[in-house]
PDB file of C-alpha atoms in Angstrom:
ATOM      1  CA  UNK G   1      -1.685 -45.878  53.396  1.00 73.00           C
ATOM      2  CA  UNK G   2      -1.344 -45.370  49.731  1.00 86.00           C
ATOM      3  CA  UNK G   3      -3.700 -43.208  47.857  1.00 91.00           C
ATOM      4  CA  UNK G   4      -4.633 -43.651  44.438  1.00 93.00           C
ATOM      5  CA  UNK G   5      -1.060 -42.264  42.770  1.00 93.00           C
ATOM      6  CA  UNK G   6       0.840 -44.983  44.791  1.00 93.00           C
ATOM      7  CA  UNK G   7      -1.896 -47.688  43.896  1.00 94.00           C
ATOM      8  CA  UNK G   8      -2.478 -46.866  40.485  1.00 95.00           C
ATOM      9  CA  UNK G   9       1.763 -46.377  39.791  1.00 94.00           C
ATOM     10  CA  UNK G  10       1.676 -50.219  41.448  1.00 95.00           C
ATOM     11  CA  UNK G  11      -1.120 -51.640  38.532  1.00 97.00           C
ATOM     12  CA  UNK G  12       0.736 -49.727  36.296  1.00 96.00           C
ATOM     13  CA  UNK G  13       4.211 -52.123  37.336  1.00 96.00           C
ATOM     14  CA  UNK G  14       2.344 -55.775  38.018  1.00 97.00           C
ATOM     15  CA  UNK G  15       0.183 -54.601  34.365  1.00 97.00           C
ATOM     16  CA  UNK G  16       3.864 -54.342  32.929  1.00 96.00           C
ATOM     17  CA  UNK G  17       5.343 -57.059  34.198  1.00 96.00           C
ATOM     18  CA  UNK G  18       2.469 -59.559  35.545  1.00 97.00           C
ATOM     19  CA  UNK G  19      -0.003 -59.437  33.201  1.00 98.00           C
ATOM     20  CA  UNK G  20      -0.512 -62.092  30.912  1.00 98.00           C
ATOM     21  CA  UNK G  21       1.747 -64.810  32.944  1.00 98.00           C
ATOM     22  CA  UNK G  22       0.180 -68.339  34.511  1.00 98.00           C
ATOM     23  CA  UNK G  23       0.351 -69.381  37.757  1.00 98.00           C
ATOM     24  CA  UNK G  24       2.143 -72.388  39.000  1.00 98.00           C
ATOM     25  CA  UNK G  25       2.751 -72.620  42.691  1.00 97.00           C
ATOM     26  CA  UNK G  26       1.230 -70.083  45.181  1.00 98.00           C
ATOM     27  CA  UNK G  27       3.938 -70.242  49.400  1.00 98.00           C
ATOM     28  CA  UNK G  28       1.903 -68.884  51.920  1.00 98.00           C
ATOM     29  CA  UNK G  29       4.238 -67.646  54.496  1.00 98.00           C
ATOM     30  CA  UNK G  30       2.449 -65.840  56.586  1.00 97.00           C
ATOM     31  CA  UNK G  31      -1.228 -66.646  57.274  1.00 97.00           C
ATOM     32  CA  UNK G  32      -2.502 -62.897  58.257  1.00 97.00           C
ATOM     33  CA  UNK G  33      -1.384 -62.515  54.731  1.00 98.00           C
ATOM     34  CA  UNK G  34      -4.577 -64.236  53.655  1.00 98.00           C
ATOM     35  CA  UNK G  35      -7.116 -63.927  56.173  1.00 97.00           C
ATOM     36  CA  UNK G  36      -9.796 -62.441  54.225  1.00 97.00           C
ATOM     37  CA  UNK G  37      -9.283 -65.234  52.116  1.00 98.00           C
ATOM     38  CA  UNK G  38     -12.300 -68.247  54.188  1.00 97.00           C
ATOM     39  CA  UNK G  39     -10.121 -71.357  52.491  1.00 98.00           C
ATOM     40  CA  UNK G  40      -6.617 -69.545  53.977  1.00 98.00           C
ATOM     41  CA  UNK G  41      -3.971 -70.245  52.468  1.00 98.00           C
ATOM     42  CA  UNK G  42      -5.109 -73.897  50.956  1.00 98.00           C
ATOM     43  CA  UNK G  43      -7.895 -72.100  48.905  1.00 98.00           C
ATOM     44  CA  UNK G  44      -6.170 -69.119  47.599  1.00 98.00           C
ATOM     45  CA  UNK G  45      -3.767 -71.059  46.324  1.00 98.00           C
ATOM     46  CA  UNK G  46      -6.162 -73.557  44.585  1.00 98.00           C
ATOM     47  CA  UNK G  47      -8.348 -70.809  42.957  1.00 98.00           C
ATOM     48  CA  UNK G  48      -4.056 -70.007  41.639  1.00 98.00           C
ATOM     49  CA  UNK G  49      -2.944 -72.378  40.303  1.00 97.00           C
ATOM     50  CA  UNK G  50      -3.050 -72.636  36.217  1.00 98.00           C
ATOM     51  CA  UNK G  51      -5.182 -68.800  36.724  1.00 98.00           C
ATOM     52  CA  UNK G  52      -3.412 -66.542  34.107  1.00 98.00           C
ATOM     53  CA  UNK G  53      -3.395 -62.792  34.767  1.00 98.00           C
ATOM     54  CA  UNK G  54      -5.758 -61.149  32.159  1.00 98.00           C
ATOM     55  CA  UNK G  55      -5.382 -56.846  32.836  1.00 98.00           C
ATOM     56  CA  UNK G  56      -3.986 -55.164  35.905  1.00 98.00           C
ATOM     57  CA  UNK G  57      -7.083 -52.722  37.196  1.00 98.00           C
ATOM     58  CA  UNK G  58      -7.817 -50.620  40.204  1.00 97.00           C
ATOM     59  CA  UNK G  59     -11.260 -48.085  41.661  1.00 96.00           C
ATOM     60  CA  UNK G  60     -10.239 -45.705  44.105  1.00 94.00           C
ATOM     61  CA  UNK G  61      -7.428 -47.482  45.989  1.00 94.00           C
ATOM     62  CA  UNK G  62      -8.337 -50.640  45.590  1.00 96.00           C
ATOM     63  CA  UNK G  63      -6.039 -52.860  43.653  1.00 97.00           C
ATOM     64  CA  UNK G  64      -7.054 -56.116  41.581  1.00 98.00           C
ATOM     65  CA  UNK G  65      -6.283 -58.576  39.347  1.00 98.00           C
ATOM     66  CA  UNK G  66      -8.364 -59.984  36.563  1.00 98.00           C
ATOM     67  CA  UNK G  67      -8.482 -64.024  35.674  1.00 98.00           C
ATOM     68  CA  UNK G  68      -8.904 -65.755  32.863  1.00 98.00           C
ATOM     69  CA  UNK G  69     -11.777 -67.632  34.910  1.00 98.00           C
ATOM     70  CA  UNK G  70     -13.963 -64.687  35.553  1.00 98.00           C
ATOM     71  CA  UNK G  71     -12.060 -63.706  39.187  1.00 98.00           C
ATOM     72  CA  UNK G  72     -10.580 -61.684  40.309  1.00 98.00           C
ATOM     73  CA  UNK G  73      -6.594 -61.269  43.065  1.00 98.00           C
ATOM     74  CA  UNK G  74      -7.574 -58.725  45.409  1.00 98.00           C
ATOM     75  CA  UNK G  75      -4.948 -57.026  46.568  1.00 97.00           C
ATOM     76  CA  UNK G  76      -5.229 -55.211  49.790  1.00 95.00           C
ATOM     77  CA  UNK G  77      -1.872 -52.929  50.825  1.00 93.00           C
ATOM     78  CA  UNK G  78      -2.535 -52.417  53.803  1.00 90.00           C
ATOM     79  CA  UNK G  79      -0.324 -49.749  55.592  1.00 86.00           C
ATOM     80  CA  UNK G  80       2.883 -51.401  54.323  1.00 90.00           C
ATOM     81  CA  UNK G  81       2.237 -53.953  51.977  1.00 93.00           C
ATOM     82  CA  UNK G  82       3.966 -54.145  48.427  1.00 94.00           C
ATOM     83  CA  UNK G  83       3.504 -55.883  45.789  1.00 97.00           C
ATOM     84  CA  UNK G  84       7.321 -56.877  44.176  1.00 97.00           C
ATOM     85  CA  UNK G  85       8.756 -58.483  41.238  1.00 97.00           C
ATOM     86  CA  UNK G  86      11.044 -59.771  41.230  1.00 96.00           C
ATOM     87  CA  UNK G  87      14.088 -62.664  39.718  1.00 96.00           C
ATOM     88  CA  UNK G  88      13.435 -65.737  41.413  1.00 94.00           C
ATOM     89  CA  UNK G  89      16.315 -66.035  42.041  1.00 94.00           C
ATOM     90  CA  UNK G  90      17.170 -63.359  44.956  1.00 96.00           C
ATOM     91  CA  UNK G  91      16.698 -64.156  48.582  1.00 97.00           C
ATOM     92  CA  UNK G  92      13.713 -63.403  49.865  1.00 97.00           C
ATOM     93  CA  UNK G  93      12.509 -59.802  51.978  1.00 96.00           C
ATOM     94  CA  UNK G  94      12.175 -60.059  55.396  1.00 96.00           C
ATOM     95  CA  UNK G  95       8.762 -59.345  55.847  1.00 97.00           C
ATOM     96  CA  UNK G  96       8.198 -60.999  52.115  1.00 98.00           C
ATOM     97  CA  UNK G  97       4.098 -63.017  53.257  1.00 98.00           C
ATOM     98  CA  UNK G  98       3.307 -64.675  49.383  1.00 98.00           C
ATOM     99  CA  UNK G  99       4.855 -65.741  46.564  1.00 98.00           C
ATOM    100  CA  UNK G 100       3.334 -66.141  43.387  1.00 98.00           C
ATOM    101  CA  UNK G 101       5.411 -68.246  41.505  1.00 98.00           C
ATOM    102  CA  UNK G 102       4.017 -68.354  37.350  1.00 98.00           C
ATOM    103  CA  UNK G 103       5.390 -70.793  34.484  1.00 96.00           C
ATOM    104  CA  UNK G 104       8.277 -68.640  31.932  1.00 95.00           C
ATOM    105  CA  UNK G 105       9.377 -68.331  35.338  1.00 87.00           C
ATOM    106  CA  UNK G 106      10.775 -64.984  34.630  1.00 90.00           C
ATOM    107  CA  UNK G 107      10.114 -63.686  37.278  1.00 96.00           C
ATOM    108  CA  UNK G 108       8.028 -64.325  41.037  1.00 97.00           C
ATOM    109  CA  UNK G 109       5.795 -60.994  42.402  1.00 98.00           C
ATOM    110  CA  UNK G 110       5.732 -61.574  46.110  1.00 98.00           C
ATOM    111  CA  UNK G 111       3.870 -59.853  48.607  1.00 98.00           C
ATOM    112  CA  UNK G 112       5.884 -57.819  51.109  1.00 97.00           C
ATOM    113  CA  UNK G 113       3.741 -56.786  53.625  1.00 95.00           C
ATOM    114  CA  UNK G 114       5.759 -55.305  57.098  1.00 94.00           C
ATOM    115  CA  UNK G 115       2.738 -54.807  59.395  1.00 92.00           C
ATOM    116  CA  UNK G 116       0.949 -57.588  58.001  1.00 93.00           C
ATOM    117  CA  UNK G 117      -2.568 -54.999  57.877  1.00 94.00           C
ATOM    118  CA  UNK G 118      -3.062 -56.262  54.027  1.00 95.00           C
ATOM    119  CA  UNK G 119      -3.344 -59.210  52.311  1.00 97.00           C
ATOM    120  CA  UNK G 120      -4.117 -61.453  48.623  1.00 98.00           C
ATOM    121  CA  UNK G 121      -7.533 -62.642  48.751  1.00 98.00           C
ATOM    122  CA  UNK G 122      -9.267 -64.487  45.794  1.00 98.00           C
ATOM    123  CA  UNK G 123     -12.589 -63.136  44.605  1.00 98.00           C
ATOM    124  CA  UNK G 124     -15.328 -63.304  42.491  1.00 98.00           C
ATOM    125  CA  UNK G 125     -16.400 -60.506  40.431  1.00 98.00           C
ATOM    126  CA  UNK G 126     -20.002 -58.770  40.174  1.00 98.00           C
ATOM    127  CA  UNK G 127     -21.408 -55.847  38.019  1.00 95.00           C
ATOM    128  CA  UNK G 128     -20.598 -52.384  39.516  1.00 92.00           C
ATOM    129  CA  UNK G 129     -21.448 -49.292  36.711  1.00 87.00           C
ATOM    130  CA  UNK G 130     -20.962 -51.109  33.802  1.00 89.00           C
ATOM    131  CA  UNK G 131     -18.350 -53.105  34.418  1.00 95.00           C
ATOM    132  CA  UNK G 132     -16.943 -55.878  36.194  1.00 96.00           C
ATOM    133  CA  UNK G 133     -15.264 -56.083  39.991  1.00 98.00           C
ATOM    134  CA  UNK G 134     -14.060 -58.326  42.809  1.00 98.00           C
ATOM    135  CA  UNK G 135     -17.345 -58.345  44.951  1.00 98.00           C
ATOM    136  CA  UNK G 136     -16.101 -56.183  47.568  1.00 97.00           C
ATOM    137  CA  UNK G 137     -15.106 -53.365  45.617  1.00 97.00           C
ATOM    138  CA  UNK G 138     -19.423 -53.217  44.571  1.00 97.00           C
ATOM    139  CA  UNK G 139     -19.715 -50.132  46.709  1.00 96.00           C
ATOM    140  CA  UNK G 140     -17.143 -47.935  45.952  1.00 97.00           C
ATOM    141  CA  UNK G 141     -17.571 -45.065  44.017  1.00 96.00           C
ATOM    142  CA  UNK G 142     -15.756 -44.479  40.657  1.00 97.00           C
ATOM    143  CA  UNK G 143     -12.279 -42.153  41.214  1.00 96.00           C
ATOM    144  CA  UNK G 144     -11.281 -38.786  39.614  1.00 96.00           C
ATOM    145  CA  UNK G 145      -9.009 -40.586  37.661  1.00 96.00           C
ATOM    146  CA  UNK G 146     -10.588 -42.660  35.719  1.00 96.00           C
ATOM    147  CA  UNK G 147     -12.204 -42.244  32.134  1.00 95.00           C
ATOM    148  CA  UNK G 148     -16.200 -43.081  33.155  1.00 96.00           C
ATOM    149  CA  UNK G 149     -15.948 -40.606  36.711  1.00 97.00           C
ATOM    150  CA  UNK G 150     -19.359 -38.408  36.778  1.00 97.00           C
ATOM    151  CA  UNK G 151     -17.921 -34.700  38.128  1.00 98.00           C
ATOM    152  CA  UNK G 152     -21.224 -32.639  37.572  1.00 97.00           C
ATOM    153  CA  UNK G 153     -23.064 -36.373  39.542  1.00 97.00           C
ATOM    154  CA  UNK G 154     -20.068 -36.460  42.292  1.00 97.00           C
ATOM    155  CA  UNK G 155     -20.849 -32.736  42.577  1.00 98.00           C
ATOM    156  CA  UNK G 156     -24.237 -33.064  43.628  1.00 97.00           C
ATOM    157  CA  UNK G 157     -24.232 -36.221  45.643  1.00 97.00           C
ATOM    158  CA  UNK G 158     -21.799 -33.910  48.007  1.00 97.00           C
ATOM    159  CA  UNK G 159     -23.734 -31.536  48.246  1.00 96.00           C
ATOM    160  CA  UNK G 160     -26.790 -33.859  49.269  1.00 96.00           C
ATOM    161  CA  UNK G 161     -24.917 -34.604  52.173  1.00 94.00           C
ATOM    162  CA  UNK G 162     -25.068 -33.683  55.601  1.00 94.00           C
ATOM    163  CA  UNK G 163     -21.562 -33.581  56.461  1.00 96.00           C
ATOM    164  CA  UNK G 164     -17.984 -31.423  56.333  1.00 96.00           C
ATOM    165  CA  UNK G 165     -16.149 -31.273  54.560  1.00 98.00           C
ATOM    166  CA  UNK G 166     -13.456 -33.509  54.104  1.00 98.00           C
ATOM    167  CA  UNK G 167     -14.806 -36.102  55.507  1.00 97.00           C
ATOM    168  CA  UNK G 168     -16.959 -35.855  52.201  1.00 97.00           C
ATOM    169  CA  UNK G 169     -14.236 -36.430  50.171  1.00 98.00           C
ATOM    170  CA  UNK G 170     -12.496 -39.603  51.778  1.00 97.00           C
ATOM    171  CA  UNK G 171     -16.030 -41.009  51.941  1.00 96.00           C
ATOM    172  CA  UNK G 172     -15.338 -44.656  49.173  1.00 96.00           C
ATOM    173  CA  UNK G 173     -18.652 -44.976  48.122  1.00 96.00           C
ATOM    174  CA  UNK G 174     -18.612 -41.951  46.832  1.00 95.00           C
ATOM    175  CA  UNK G 175     -16.115 -40.828  45.149  1.00 97.00           C
ATOM    176  CA  UNK G 176     -12.644 -43.282  46.155  1.00 97.00           C
ATOM    177  CA  UNK G 177      -9.449 -42.331  45.865  1.00 96.00           C
ATOM    178  CA  UNK G 178      -9.215 -39.394  47.417  1.00 96.00           C
ATOM    179  CA  UNK G 179      -7.255 -40.118  50.793  1.00 94.00           C
ATOM    180  CA  UNK G 180      -6.256 -37.607  54.553  1.00 95.00           C
ATOM    181  CA  UNK G 181      -2.919 -36.260  52.201  1.00 95.00           C
ATOM    182  CA  UNK G 182      -4.393 -35.610  48.658  1.00 96.00           C
ATOM    183  CA  UNK G 183      -7.549 -34.267  50.798  1.00 97.00           C
ATOM    184  CA  UNK G 184      -5.827 -31.740  52.417  1.00 98.00           C
ATOM    185  CA  UNK G 185      -3.621 -30.522  49.283  1.00 98.00           C
ATOM    186  CA  UNK G 186      -7.044 -30.440  47.222  1.00 98.00           C
ATOM    187  CA  UNK G 187      -8.266 -28.446  50.067  1.00 98.00           C
ATOM    188  CA  UNK G 188      -5.121 -26.131  50.059  1.00 98.00           C
ATOM    189  CA  UNK G 189      -5.758 -25.621  45.971  1.00 98.00           C
ATOM    190  CA  UNK G 190      -9.647 -24.814  46.050  1.00 98.00           C
ATOM    191  CA  UNK G 191      -8.944 -22.716  49.348  1.00 98.00           C
ATOM    192  CA  UNK G 192     -11.645 -24.525  50.944  1.00 98.00           C
ATOM    193  CA  UNK G 193     -11.489 -25.321  54.961  1.00 98.00           C
ATOM    194  CA  UNK G 194     -12.345 -29.161  55.580  1.00 97.00           C
ATOM    195  CA  UNK G 195     -14.747 -28.215  58.877  1.00 96.00           C
ATOM    196  CA  UNK G 196     -16.687 -26.454  55.201  1.00 97.00           C
ATOM    197  CA  UNK G 197     -20.700 -27.980  55.433  1.00 96.00           C
ATOM    198  CA  UNK G 198     -21.207 -29.625  52.058  1.00 96.00           C
ATOM    199  CA  UNK G 199     -24.622 -28.749  51.854  1.00 94.00           C
ATOM    200  CA  UNK G 200     -23.914 -24.967  52.253  1.00 95.00           C
ATOM    201  CA  UNK G 201     -21.316 -25.560  49.610  1.00 96.00           C
ATOM    202  CA  UNK G 202     -22.247 -24.115  45.562  1.00 97.00           C
ATOM    203  CA  UNK G 203     -21.996 -26.640  43.381  1.00 97.00           C
ATOM    204  CA  UNK G 204     -17.786 -25.010  42.208  1.00 98.00           C
ATOM    205  CA  UNK G 205     -16.733 -25.252  45.012  1.00 97.00           C
ATOM    206  CA  UNK G 206     -17.715 -28.778  44.771  1.00 98.00           C
ATOM    207  CA  UNK G 207     -16.163 -28.677  41.190  1.00 98.00           C
ATOM    208  CA  UNK G 208     -13.124 -26.901  42.425  1.00 98.00           C
ATOM    209  CA  UNK G 209     -11.650 -28.899  45.017  1.00 98.00           C
ATOM    210  CA  UNK G 210     -13.111 -32.450  42.969  1.00 98.00           C
ATOM    211  CA  UNK G 211     -10.249 -30.487  40.044  1.00 98.00           C
ATOM    212  CA  UNK G 212      -8.131 -29.212  42.650  1.00 98.00           C
ATOM    213  CA  UNK G 213      -8.268 -33.145  43.839  1.00 98.00           C
ATOM    214  CA  UNK G 214      -7.013 -34.343  39.875  1.00 97.00           C
ATOM    215  CA  UNK G 215      -4.995 -32.396  39.509  1.00 98.00           C
ATOM    216  CA  UNK G 216      -2.791 -32.890  42.616  1.00 97.00           C
ATOM    217  CA  UNK G 217      -2.660 -36.784  42.302  1.00 96.00           C
ATOM    218  CA  UNK G 218      -1.961 -36.731  38.573  1.00 96.00           C
ATOM    219  CA  UNK G 219       1.042 -34.168  39.128  1.00 96.00           C
ATOM    220  CA  UNK G 220       1.794 -37.080  42.108  1.00 94.00           C
ATOM    221  CA  UNK G 221       1.174 -40.049  40.016  1.00 93.00           C
ATOM    222  CA  UNK G 222       3.531 -38.311  37.768  1.00 93.00           C
ATOM    223  CA  UNK G 223       6.536 -38.127  39.779  1.00 92.00           C
ATOM    224  CA  UNK G 224       5.865 -41.949  41.168  1.00 90.00           C
ATOM    225  CA  UNK G 225       3.339 -40.810  44.166  1.00 89.00           C
ATOM    226  CA  UNK G 226       4.685 -39.735  48.150  1.00 87.00           C
ATOM    227  CA  UNK G 227       6.987 -41.816  49.758  1.00 74.00           C
ATOM    228  CA  UNK G 228       7.592 -40.983  53.559  1.00 61.00           C
ATOM    229  CA  UNK G 229       9.696 -44.358  53.787  1.00 61.00           C
ATOM    230  CA  UNK G 230       9.819 -46.923  52.905  1.00 64.00           C
ATOM    231  CA  UNK G 231       7.019 -48.466  52.476  1.00 65.00           C
ATOM    232  CA  UNK G 232       5.154 -47.272  50.151  1.00 67.00           C
ATOM    233  CA  UNK G 233       6.783 -48.448  46.831  1.00 79.00           C
ATOM    234  CA  UNK G 234       6.950 -49.403  43.475  1.00 80.00           C
ATOM    235  CA  UNK G 235       6.714 -52.855  41.411  1.00 85.00           C
ATOM    236  CA  UNK G 236      10.742 -52.369  41.142  1.00 83.00           C
ATOM    237  CA  UNK G 237      10.865 -51.420  45.334  1.00 85.00           C
ATOM    238  CA  UNK G 238      11.784 -47.956  43.851  1.00 86.00           C
ATOM    239  CA  UNK G 239       9.859 -45.440  46.299  1.00 84.00           C
ATOM    240  CA  UNK G 240       8.148 -41.150  44.769  1.00 87.00           C
ATOM    241  CA  UNK G 241       9.510 -38.177  45.293  1.00 79.00           C
ATOM    242  CA  UNK G 242       6.030 -36.438  45.117  1.00 90.00           C
ATOM    243  CA  UNK G 243       6.535 -35.382  49.179  1.00 89.00           C
ATOM    244  CA  UNK G 244       8.671 -33.021  47.722  1.00 89.00           C
ATOM    245  CA  UNK G 245       6.199 -31.335  46.622  1.00 93.00           C
ATOM    246  CA  UNK G 246       3.212 -30.828  48.619  1.00 95.00           C
ATOM    247  CA  UNK G 247       1.707 -27.199  50.159  1.00 97.00           C
ATOM    248  CA  UNK G 248       0.670 -28.243  52.917  1.00 98.00           C
ATOM    249  CA  UNK G 249       0.374 -31.803  54.005  1.00 96.00           C
ATOM    250  CA  UNK G 250       2.791 -32.716  57.229  1.00 95.00           C
ATOM    251  CA  UNK G 251       3.936 -28.461  56.563  1.00 97.00           C
ATOM    252  CA  UNK G 252       3.046 -27.908  59.987  1.00 97.00           C
ATOM    253  CA  UNK G 253       4.362 -23.927  60.899  1.00 98.00           C
ATOM    254  CA  UNK G 254       6.526 -23.712  57.355  1.00 98.00           C
ATOM    255  CA  UNK G 255       4.958 -20.671  55.681  1.00 98.00           C
ATOM    256  CA  UNK G 256       1.890 -21.238  52.965  1.00 98.00           C
ATOM    257  CA  UNK G 257       3.216 -21.216  49.449  1.00 97.00           C
ATOM    258  CA  UNK G 258       0.317 -18.788  48.242  1.00 97.00           C
ATOM    259  CA  UNK G 259       0.054 -16.354  50.883  1.00 98.00           C
ATOM    260  CA  UNK G 260       3.697 -17.142  54.019  1.00 98.00           C
ATOM    261  CA  UNK G 261       1.284 -17.919  56.865  1.00 98.00           C
ATOM    262  CA  UNK G 262       1.847 -20.697  58.931  1.00 98.00           C
ATOM    263  CA  UNK G 263       0.924 -23.521  57.948  1.00 98.00           C
ATOM    264  CA  UNK G 264      -1.365 -25.107  61.075  1.00 98.00           C
ATOM    265  CA  UNK G 265      -2.200 -28.676  61.491  1.00 97.00           C
ATOM    266  CA  UNK G 266      -5.898 -29.708  63.794  1.00 96.00           C
ATOM    267  CA  UNK G 267      -6.573 -33.293  64.977  1.00 94.00           C
ATOM    268  CA  UNK G 268      -9.165 -34.366  62.690  1.00 92.00           C
ATOM    269  CA  UNK G 269     -10.220 -38.190  62.801  1.00 89.00           C
ATOM    270  CA  UNK G 270      -7.363 -39.722  64.774  1.00 86.00           C
ATOM    271  CA  UNK G 271      -5.975 -38.039  62.054  1.00 90.00           C
ATOM    272  CA  UNK G 272      -4.357 -34.506  61.478  1.00 95.00           C
ATOM    273  CA  UNK G 273      -5.262 -31.443  59.225  1.00 97.00           C
ATOM    274  CA  UNK G 274      -2.486 -28.853  57.653  1.00 98.00           C
ATOM    275  CA  UNK G 275      -4.195 -25.932  55.992  1.00 98.00           C
ATOM    276  CA  UNK G 276      -3.809 -22.721  56.060  1.00 98.00           C
ATOM    277  CA  UNK G 277      -5.236 -20.605  58.105  1.00 97.00           C
ATOM    278  CA  UNK G 278      -5.882 -17.079  55.921  1.00 98.00           C
ATOM    279  CA  UNK G 279      -6.289 -18.693  52.559  1.00 98.00           C
ATOM    280  CA  UNK G 280      -8.802 -21.023  54.616  1.00 98.00           C
ATOM    281  CA  UNK G 281     -11.388 -19.276  56.323  1.00 95.00           C
ATOM    282  CA  UNK G 282     -12.773 -21.477  59.272  1.00 95.00           C
ATOM    283  CA  UNK G 283     -16.069 -21.372  59.219  1.00 93.00           C
ATOM    284  CA  UNK G 284     -17.956 -19.180  61.063  1.00 82.00           C
ATOM    285  CA  UNK G 285     -19.843 -22.188  63.237  1.00 69.00           C
ATOM    286  CA  UNK G 286     -16.644 -24.977  62.990  1.00 56.00           C
TER     287      UNK G 286
END
């Protein structure tokens, strides 16, 4: 799944190339891409026609575009969703699902999704922590790169949980934007094991891992995000290259960049965790 840096790369592209433009038509080429819209393709087209895109915004891994009537277009990228800005005369992509055309005819916004787990939905907005966000995003916490992110409040929230550290990091209702890749990278930088009980962590420990998450995601963003295949791309179809800079994620049996010990992989919630057994000691009760 794309995480905060990959989604932010897309948000910036939409802000640069689609915001300020008025939608003239919406073409839905696959019904699954609008399955979250109660009225399907007809409702999506009716809610977007004539609307101007006001701002491209994000909270954690959730991406949306504010519309000039106070509603929003929420983009679920899923595992393979892409928002591409393409010339109108460019041939359709094989997995093109939705097309938005604009009144200026300069280019169109295309939603491409190979696995059809994502989609577009026109939704209402509501107040959340002092700002208007799409209703499905109201329960999502702020992310570490948000200027309004409260680090000390997040530290306290984690220490009140009764769970393991990595599970807490992936809980988007507390702190959003951190997924499997950047959780492993942040834990390695902070020298903390994923199974550490949050209730027994010190405030400096929690602060350290959250600052590490902010640091690694900022670095990834500067390199266009992490792209393991051609599915994670910006609005021009270009891949990021932070995968080359990952310290532990996907590096099983390779030497730890810090101490040289072979990186290990362990099962975690139908996924994998990657960690260094020397730098990240397993807690006694794990």
